[in-house]
Amino acid sequence: MAADGGEGVTGEVAVLGAGMHPWGKWGRNFVEYGVAAARAALTDARLDWRDIGSIIGADTVRGGYPGYVAGATFAKALGWQGARVASVYAACASGAQAVDAARAQILSGLADVVLVVGADAAPKGFFRPAGGDRPDDPDWLRFRVLGATNPVYFGLYARRRMAIHGDTPEDFAQVKVKNAAMGALNPNARYRKRVTAEEVAASAVVADPLRLLDICATSDGGAAVVLSSLEFARRHGHADPVRIRAVSTVTPRYPNTVLDLPDIATDSAVAVDPPAATFRMSIARAAYEEAGIGPEDLSLAEVYDLSTALELQWYEDLGLCGEGEGVKLLRDGETALGGRIPVNASGGLASFGEAVPAQAIAQVCELAWQLRGDAGDRQVAGARVGISANQGLFGHGSAVIAVR
Amino acid sequence: MVAGWFAGEGDGFRLLGTCCAACASVFFPREDHHCRNPACAGGELAEVPLSRRGRVWSYTDSRYRPPSPYVSDPELSWEPCALIAVELEAERIVVLGQAAPGVTVEDLTVGMEVEVVPGVLHEDAETTWTTWHWRPTGVRA
């Protein structure tokens, strides 16, 4: 794909609008959150819902009606107007895959302007698999056979970093301190209070060595973006829009040798040596390659901080620093506001919590606002290039590179 | 529940995987239908016992009761359960499992040697669900 960044590059699409429903535990239906986010994105884009040629939803489970729904549910709530519709499921990467599907429709000429929506009302407590006896489902098996919740995996990664790189729980706490400070500046964040290292250390251990404040919460929330062709953007008075230059949706490569959710074991490397790049590294590399940029070109990054320790891993996987140097980057203040490469200026999942189908779209919203200079008190000065990185259960890569 | 994942008693207890006759890839949990190596045309998948001993890749614990389908007695207070990810050298695979009863995170370090032992996942009046546990070598229950 062409990626020279010049006028008329066929590989780029415009982000005309971004919108969210504030995240929290509101106790309402996911449709409300999605529609509120969609309307906000449409207003931001200065478009009417009836101008939209296609709607793509990131899937959630509709209670009382078994199955995953999204696109048509939001379309009905906004008012049937005959738009093309699709829904995508890719666990936590659903939002990025919805963006990718929208982009494909725009670049192929199937649609000029597409609304992408994701929303959810998360259950309280640990995520758990759907009911029934389902031993053919690895997600069901890890709970049934091992009681291995998501924080168990986060704890394994954290302990491994401590053993290999010498990270400490105090280092992990500083990620929370940083993200909470930025989340306090974000009106859409669920948690808008600064947190101290002492507060992290005083919170209960959930999965050794991680404590409650090291681990992201579950949340309700919604996010939406309006994407279009560059030609459509120009015609509608968006002379210099934020543009999406790359969307990475890669799967892992065999053998995947880093133990990961929801698996009980890794692939064996006995017959084939592991690939040079781990899965998370390959997600970023695919995005860089498609965009024709490298980590040195980034102004900011929104990464998937399911836990504080995992954010440090992403620094290395994105190439923001060398292997094992994540803590140094953090300690030097490079990933805080005002640093060389602010990470999770939105406040991240630490401040938002997980609303699975919405979170990868929410990352793109933050990139759009930052690149437009509309991020208020959490603005990254002079932001020109941003990356989002995320990972969906069962092998769904997810990264988006946006430029201005 | 997970038929064919382990077998044997005492020192003969082993995790069971499968091995591709064409490319020698090993799978745990067992893969009985298709070799997952994309470069492999596919061969018979034969059952193989995995190494009894390995090294701790990482470990953690569950300080809160896991949700269903994990089965635990809600009448009893939750005892934190340690989980260990173990690297098996010969198979070049990492296998996650619960630690043997009484083993806590305080007893563990990354790189230490552990061995697989039979264990009980849960039991009620009618059924005992067996499983595998990892236990530091040299420790006797």
XYZ file of C-alpha atoms in Angstrom:
545
model
C 0.000 0.000 0.000
C 1.250 3.504 -0.793
C 2.332 5.312 2.319
C 4.268 8.361 1.168
C 1.941 10.681 3.047
C 1.418 12.937 0.057
C -1.828 14.413 -1.226
C -4.133 11.873 -2.779
C -2.557 8.815 -1.185
C -5.104 6.085 -1.750
C -4.204 4.272 1.469
C -5.467 6.962 3.827
C -8.900 7.723 5.195
C -10.015 10.820 7.090
C -11.268 10.892 10.668
C -14.066 13.452 10.394
C -15.487 13.038 13.853
C -14.899 11.373 17.218
C -17.281 10.937 20.137
C -17.708 9.108 23.413
C -20.201 8.430 26.114
C -18.384 9.059 29.424
C -17.162 5.770 30.943
C -18.295 4.520 34.331
C -20.757 2.104 35.868
C -23.968 3.699 34.730
C -26.189 0.615 34.803
C -27.811 1.344 31.462
C -28.084 -0.559 28.182
C -25.110 -0.622 25.825
C -27.297 0.797 23.038
C -27.623 4.076 24.946
C -23.864 4.445 25.245
C -23.287 3.629 21.589
C -25.955 5.995 20.320
C -24.670 8.838 22.520
C -21.128 8.256 21.220
C -22.380 8.035 17.624
C -24.337 11.282 17.885
C -21.323 13.026 19.401
C -19.097 11.779 16.568
C -21.634 12.886 13.943
C -21.897 16.355 15.516
C -18.102 16.544 15.621
C -18.010 15.611 11.916
C -20.711 18.193 11.107
C -22.761 15.455 9.441
C -26.308 14.170 9.755
C -26.869 10.463 10.434
C -28.711 10.298 7.106
C -25.474 11.311 5.331
C -23.832 8.079 6.490
C -23.521 5.379 3.832
C -22.392 2.570 6.080
C -22.356 1.714 9.770
C -19.998 -0.804 11.346
C -20.423 -1.981 14.896
C -17.950 -3.644 17.236
C -19.874 -6.548 18.735
C -21.185 -7.121 22.221
C -23.534 -9.713 23.709
C -27.150 -8.613 23.921
C -28.634 -9.961 27.107
C -31.815 -11.961 26.594
C -31.031 -12.565 22.949
C -28.114 -14.954 22.560
C -25.559 -13.699 20.106
C -23.323 -10.852 19.281
C -24.913 -7.715 17.946
C -23.839 -4.187 17.137
C -24.151 -2.481 13.742
C -27.842 -3.003 13.085
C -28.722 -2.392 16.737
C -27.143 1.061 16.629
C -28.635 1.720 13.171
C -32.129 0.945 14.433
C -31.690 3.141 17.488
C -30.396 6.024 15.359
C -33.322 5.492 12.942
C -33.327 3.069 10.017
C -32.091 4.972 6.969
C -30.987 2.165 4.665
C -27.237 2.325 5.342
C -24.956 -0.582 4.553
C -24.298 -2.455 7.808
C -21.734 -4.845 9.296
C -20.686 -6.072 12.717
C -17.307 -7.438 13.755
C -16.107 -9.499 16.679
C -12.432 -9.647 17.644
C -12.632 -9.467 21.446
C -10.640 -6.436 22.658
C -9.544 -5.757 19.077
C -13.158 -5.481 17.847
C -12.951 -1.702 17.620
C -9.785 -1.730 15.522
C -11.226 -4.372 13.222
C -14.375 -2.259 12.848
C -12.144 0.675 11.852
C -10.310 -1.629 9.441
C -13.568 -2.819 7.867
C -14.715 0.792 7.470
C -11.411 1.719 5.893
C -11.639 -1.193 3.450
C -15.112 -0.084 2.353
C -13.917 3.486 1.843
C -10.730 2.568 -0.024
C -12.591 0.127 -2.265
C -15.229 2.713 -3.105
C -18.097 0.825 -1.488
C -18.796 3.744 0.853
C -17.751 7.411 1.080
C -18.431 7.891 4.756
C -18.751 5.275 7.489
C -19.820 5.453 11.140
C -17.922 3.083 13.450
C -19.455 2.423 16.882
C -18.574 0.266 19.877
C -20.233 0.185 23.279
C -20.724 -2.128 26.212
C -22.142 -2.455 29.681
C -19.580 -4.649 31.421
C -20.503 -7.116 34.127
C -19.224 -6.492 37.646
C -16.043 -8.217 38.797
C -13.875 -10.613 36.801
C -14.635 -11.209 33.162
C -15.825 -14.790 32.797
C -16.727 -17.012 29.854
C -20.282 -17.590 28.671
C -22.214 -20.283 30.543
C -22.621 -23.986 29.876
C -20.170 -26.883 29.789
C -17.875 -26.026 26.905
C -14.587 -27.941 27.114
C -13.892 -27.147 23.450
C -13.438 -23.460 24.387
C -9.967 -22.509 25.690
C -11.473 -19.535 27.519
C -13.889 -21.822 29.386
C -11.112 -24.351 30.090
C -8.707 -21.924 31.763
C -11.389 -20.982 34.263
C -12.699 -24.498 34.826
C -9.369 -26.306 35.048
C -7.149 -23.633 36.604
C -9.317 -20.792 37.917
C -7.054 -18.573 35.812
C -8.700 -15.144 35.659
C -7.358 -12.317 33.484
C -5.378 -10.825 36.417
C -3.595 -14.178 36.801
C -2.038 -13.674 33.375
C -1.203 -10.042 34.200
C 0.483 -11.276 37.389
C 2.533 -13.835 35.436
C 3.822 -11.126 33.052
C 4.588 -8.779 35.940
C 6.536 -11.412 37.885
C 8.414 -12.417 34.738
C 9.468 -8.773 34.174
C 10.672 -8.560 37.757
C 12.780 -11.706 37.313
C 14.176 -10.865 33.875
C 14.472 -7.067 33.891
C 14.552 -6.208 37.585
C 11.312 -4.196 37.533
C 9.798 -3.637 40.974
C 6.236 -3.260 42.246
C 7.141 0.373 42.951
C 7.922 0.813 39.249
C 4.566 -0.681 38.322
C 2.827 1.710 40.713
C 4.411 4.673 38.937
C 2.560 3.697 35.737
C -0.711 4.038 37.633
C 0.389 7.333 39.152
C 1.203 8.673 35.674
C -1.985 7.448 33.992
C -4.245 8.600 36.823
C -2.694 12.072 36.620
C -3.584 12.252 32.916
C -6.996 10.626 33.383
C -7.812 13.312 35.956
C -7.691 15.763 33.043
C -10.076 13.769 30.814
C -13.831 14.430 31.148
C -14.660 11.060 29.524
C -12.603 9.010 31.987
C -14.295 6.967 34.694
C -11.645 7.678 37.342
C -10.725 11.345 37.542
C -8.662 11.374 40.697
C -4.905 11.442 41.015
C -3.437 8.373 42.699
C -0.275 8.165 44.788
C 2.243 5.343 44.925
C 1.255 4.866 48.571
C -2.362 4.313 47.553
C -1.319 1.676 45.017
C 0.833 -0.065 47.643
C -2.026 0.030 50.159
C -4.519 -1.608 47.773
C -5.197 -5.330 48.059
C -3.079 -7.878 46.182
C -5.209 -9.436 43.438
C -2.636 -11.607 41.648
C 0.864 -11.441 43.110
C 2.700 -9.091 42.563
C -0.142 -6.947 41.224
C -2.552 -4.995 43.391
C -6.033 -3.711 42.741
C -4.748 -0.347 41.509
C -2.315 -2.072 39.105
C -5.197 -3.708 37.255
C -7.822 -2.039 35.093
C -11.473 -2.196 36.098
C -14.438 -3.239 33.995
C -16.610 -0.378 32.827
C -19.559 0.805 30.809
C -18.734 3.063 27.913
C -19.105 3.900 24.254
C -16.924 5.370 21.520
C -17.488 6.227 17.857
C -15.652 7.698 14.900
C -16.800 8.932 11.500
C -14.390 7.958 8.717
C -14.470 9.065 5.084
C -12.495 9.257 1.888
C -10.167 12.263 1.647
C -12.255 13.474 -1.284
C -15.461 13.353 0.779
C -13.664 15.189 3.593
C -12.621 18.002 1.253
C -16.125 18.300 -0.212
C -17.547 18.644 3.291
C -15.193 21.378 4.428
C -12.620 19.275 6.303
C -9.549 20.705 4.588
C -6.885 19.184 6.848
C -8.390 16.186 8.634
C -6.639 13.701 10.855
C -5.926 10.701 8.647
C -5.602 7.015 9.411
C -2.511 5.730 7.657
C -2.307 2.172 8.962
C -4.456 -0.435 10.681
C -2.740 -3.586 11.901
C -4.941 -6.636 12.423
C -2.318 -9.399 12.311
C -2.524 -12.846 13.900
C 0.418 -14.400 15.744
C 3.004 -16.537 13.946
C 3.570 -20.196 14.874
C 5.007 -21.014 17.322
C 3.579 -18.354 19.654
C 5.881 -18.929 22.612
C 4.708 -16.281 25.099
C 1.999 -17.666 27.359
C -1.062 -15.567 26.721
C -4.750 -15.266 27.523
C -6.733 -17.533 27.338
C -4.306 -20.398 26.740
C -3.112 -22.994 29.251
C 0.160 -23.543 27.363
C 2.280 -21.980 24.638
C 2.981 -23.464 21.243
C 5.991 -25.743 21.396
C 9.142 -24.515 19.660
C 10.556 -28.010 19.384
C 10.002 -28.311 15.618
C 10.100 -24.648 14.518
C 12.136 -21.869 16.101
C 10.047 -18.985 17.421
C 9.729 -15.943 15.132
C 12.148 -13.061 15.732
C 9.303 -10.822 16.906
C 6.732 -11.745 19.543
C 3.049 -11.338 18.710
C 2.766 -7.946 20.397
C 5.905 -6.732 18.608
C 4.534 -7.929 15.275
C 1.313 -5.953 15.815
C 3.308 -2.709 15.999
C 5.697 -3.666 13.199
C 2.840 -4.337 10.788
C 1.432 -0.890 11.538
C 4.803 0.847 11.151
C 5.453 -0.932 7.879
C 2.072 -0.012 6.449
C 2.418 3.616 7.549
C 6.015 3.935 6.397
C 7.110 5.347 9.736
C 9.026 4.151 12.775
C 8.715 4.616 16.509
C 11.028 7.653 16.329
C 8.327 9.501 14.347
C 5.643 9.176 17.036
C 4.294 12.093 19.052
C 2.207 9.901 21.350
C 0.955 6.347 21.927
C -2.250 4.940 23.384
C -1.532 1.413 24.606
C -3.526 -1.346 26.170
C -2.676 -1.049 29.875
C -4.688 -3.941 31.257
C -2.114 -3.782 34.012
C 0.619 -1.335 34.940
C 3.305 -3.923 34.159
C 1.814 -4.619 30.744
C 2.135 -0.939 29.800
C 5.900 -1.212 30.334
C 5.967 -4.259 28.056
C 4.226 -2.268 25.324
C 6.959 0.423 25.457
C 9.395 -2.259 24.400
C 7.058 -3.996 21.958
C 6.342 -0.677 20.208
C 10.076 0.040 19.978
C 9.864 3.161 22.152
C 12.919 1.786 23.955
C 15.048 -1.350 23.961
C 14.094 -4.628 25.622
C 14.127 -4.330 29.383
C 14.348 -0.538 29.260
C 10.649 0.189 29.851
C 11.139 1.173 33.465
C 13.970 3.546 32.567
C 11.759 5.276 29.997
C 9.061 5.653 32.649
C 11.436 6.832 35.380
C 12.929 9.426 33.019
C 9.449 10.874 32.565
C 9.543 10.263 28.807
C 6.081 8.684 28.743
C 4.395 11.371 30.867
C 2.863 14.567 29.519
C 5.752 16.794 28.466
C 8.032 13.793 27.876
C 9.457 12.618 24.575
C 6.645 10.140 23.884
C 3.613 10.482 26.165
C 1.831 7.151 26.579
C -1.855 6.985 27.487
C -2.403 10.726 27.628
C -6.113 9.813 27.777
C -5.494 8.169 31.140
C -5.580 4.735 29.522
C -7.560 1.775 30.737
C -6.230 2.649 34.183
C -8.586 5.627 34.115
C -11.305 4.287 31.801
C -11.673 0.600 32.623
C -12.585 -1.986 30.032
C -15.660 -1.657 27.847
C -14.397 -4.228 25.393
C -15.988 -3.321 22.033
C -15.417 0.399 22.639
C -11.854 0.578 23.866
C -9.905 0.301 20.595
C -12.231 2.941 19.108
C -11.725 5.123 22.192
C -7.979 4.959 21.538
C -8.565 6.284 18.009
C -10.789 9.063 19.412
C -7.927 10.154 21.658
C -5.475 10.119 18.738
C -7.902 12.236 16.702
C -8.389 14.813 19.446
C -4.681 14.982 20.206
C -3.685 15.388 16.546
C -6.288 18.145 16.093
C -5.037 19.937 19.207
C -8.440 19.475 20.879
C -7.302 17.458 23.912
C -7.598 20.281 26.411
C -5.439 20.110 29.526
C -3.951 16.747 28.491
C -2.838 17.996 25.070
C 0.478 16.637 23.801
C 2.164 19.744 22.378
C 2.620 19.664 18.611
C 1.257 16.128 18.166
C 1.596 14.993 14.529
C 1.712 11.175 14.595
C 0.039 8.785 17.014
C -0.233 5.032 17.408
C -2.756 2.950 19.292
C -1.912 -0.609 20.300
C -4.165 -3.294 21.649
C -4.554 -7.046 21.551
C -7.702 -9.123 21.284
C -8.233 -12.508 22.932
C -7.715 -15.532 20.655
C -5.050 -13.889 18.452
C -6.407 -10.566 17.220
C -3.777 -7.901 16.700
C -4.800 -4.278 16.806
C -2.907 -1.075 16.122
C -3.860 2.138 14.339
C -1.525 4.895 13.160
C -3.051 8.336 12.666
C -1.300 11.399 11.277
C -1.930 15.087 10.762
C -13.833 -33.051 31.497
C -10.365 -33.015 29.946
C -9.969 -36.644 28.960
C -6.470 -37.668 27.985
C -4.600 -34.660 29.389
C -2.722 -36.672 31.991
C -2.247 -40.272 33.187
C -0.342 -42.431 35.648
C 0.182 -42.515 39.380
C 2.932 -41.488 41.761
C 6.254 -41.031 40.011
C 4.649 -42.334 36.809
C 2.252 -39.403 36.566
C 2.653 -37.433 33.335
C 0.925 -34.730 31.309
C -0.064 -36.119 27.917
C 0.327 -34.181 24.697
C 0.387 -35.180 21.072
C 3.231 -35.153 18.577
C 3.014 -34.718 14.796
C 4.624 -37.644 12.977
C 5.598 -35.374 10.061
C 7.224 -32.367 11.792
C 7.608 -33.465 15.446
C 5.622 -30.480 16.773
C 4.275 -31.136 20.258
C 0.859 -29.970 21.425
C -0.575 -29.494 24.901
C -3.480 -29.493 25.482
C -3.525 -32.333 22.987
C -4.275 -31.563 19.337
C -5.908 -34.624 17.781
C -7.063 -33.354 14.405
C -4.563 -31.189 12.514
C -0.941 -30.234 13.069
C -0.919 -26.465 13.667
C 2.521 -25.863 12.177
C 1.680 -23.851 9.027
C 4.743 -25.258 7.250
C 3.677 -28.862 7.885
C 1.650 -30.871 5.405
C 0.283 -32.775 8.388
C 0.944 -36.164 9.861
C -0.515 -38.566 12.382
C -0.818 -37.055 15.830
C 0.375 -39.579 18.373
C -0.006 -39.303 22.136
C 3.231 -38.504 23.995
C 3.965 -38.042 27.688
C 5.563 -34.671 28.503
C 8.679 -34.225 30.623
C 8.044 -34.666 34.315
C 10.254 -31.784 35.392
C 10.662 -28.208 34.209
C 11.678 -24.719 35.291
C 9.419 -21.937 36.547
C 8.833 -19.379 33.753
C 6.699 -17.246 36.046
C 4.158 -17.570 38.842
C 1.368 -15.680 40.544
C -1.708 -16.400 42.647
C -5.450 -15.809 42.850
C -6.208 -13.859 46.003
C -9.898 -13.685 45.095
C -12.213 -16.578 44.333
C -12.339 -17.154 40.562
C -15.820 -17.033 39.000
C -17.593 -20.051 37.509
C -16.984 -22.330 35.712
C -14.253 -22.714 38.375
C -15.810 -24.855 41.089
C -15.156 -24.059 44.750
C -17.153 -24.418 47.915
C -18.795 -21.049 48.660
C -19.249 -22.165 52.271
C -15.492 -22.186 52.781
C -13.382 -19.051 52.868
C -11.204 -18.696 49.774
C -7.619 -19.839 50.186
C -5.307 -18.071 47.697
C -4.209 -20.513 45.030
C -0.774 -20.221 43.403
C -0.386 -20.793 39.666
C 2.896 -21.668 37.994
C 3.887 -21.432 34.334
C 6.546 -24.070 33.707
C 9.030 -24.290 30.841
C 9.702 -27.874 29.697
C 13.136 -27.961 28.103
C 12.788 -30.992 25.846
C 9.409 -29.922 24.466
C 10.238 -26.165 24.410
C 6.766 -25.430 25.729
C 5.377 -23.503 28.718
C 2.509 -25.146 30.611
C 0.417 -23.360 33.237
C -0.897 -25.243 36.225
C -1.950 -24.845 39.827
C 0.710 -25.287 42.469
C 0.404 -28.297 44.767
C -1.601 -27.601 47.949
C 0.431 -25.690 50.499
C 2.823 -24.173 47.932
C 2.538 -20.373 47.955
C 4.232 -17.607 45.973
C 6.647 -17.250 48.898
C 8.022 -20.704 48.058
C 8.680 -19.938 44.392
C 11.288 -18.203 42.243
C 11.572 -17.867 38.475
C 13.923 -20.576 37.158
C 13.490 -23.048 40.028
C 12.847 -26.701 39.224
C 9.350 -28.112 39.653
C 7.745 -31.439 38.861
C 4.285 -32.496 37.843
C 2.218 -34.390 40.421
C -1.359 -35.657 40.466
C -3.850 -33.477 42.284
C -7.512 -32.960 43.056
C -9.300 -30.040 41.450
C -12.582 -30.485 43.269
C -14.650 -33.204 44.855
C -18.206 -33.617 45.997
C -20.189 -36.569 47.347
C -20.309 -38.299 43.951
C -17.250 -37.226 42.003
C -13.596 -36.401 42.404
C -12.189 -34.231 39.593
C -8.482 -34.895 39.243
C -5.907 -32.559 37.739
C -2.146 -31.890 37.581
C -0.203 -29.751 40.006
C 3.319 -28.307 39.873
C 5.443 -28.798 42.950
C 9.016 -27.679 43.665
C 11.297 -30.704 43.376
C 12.530 -32.147 46.615
C 9.277 -31.264 48.374
C 7.068 -34.113 49.524
C 3.407 -33.611 50.202
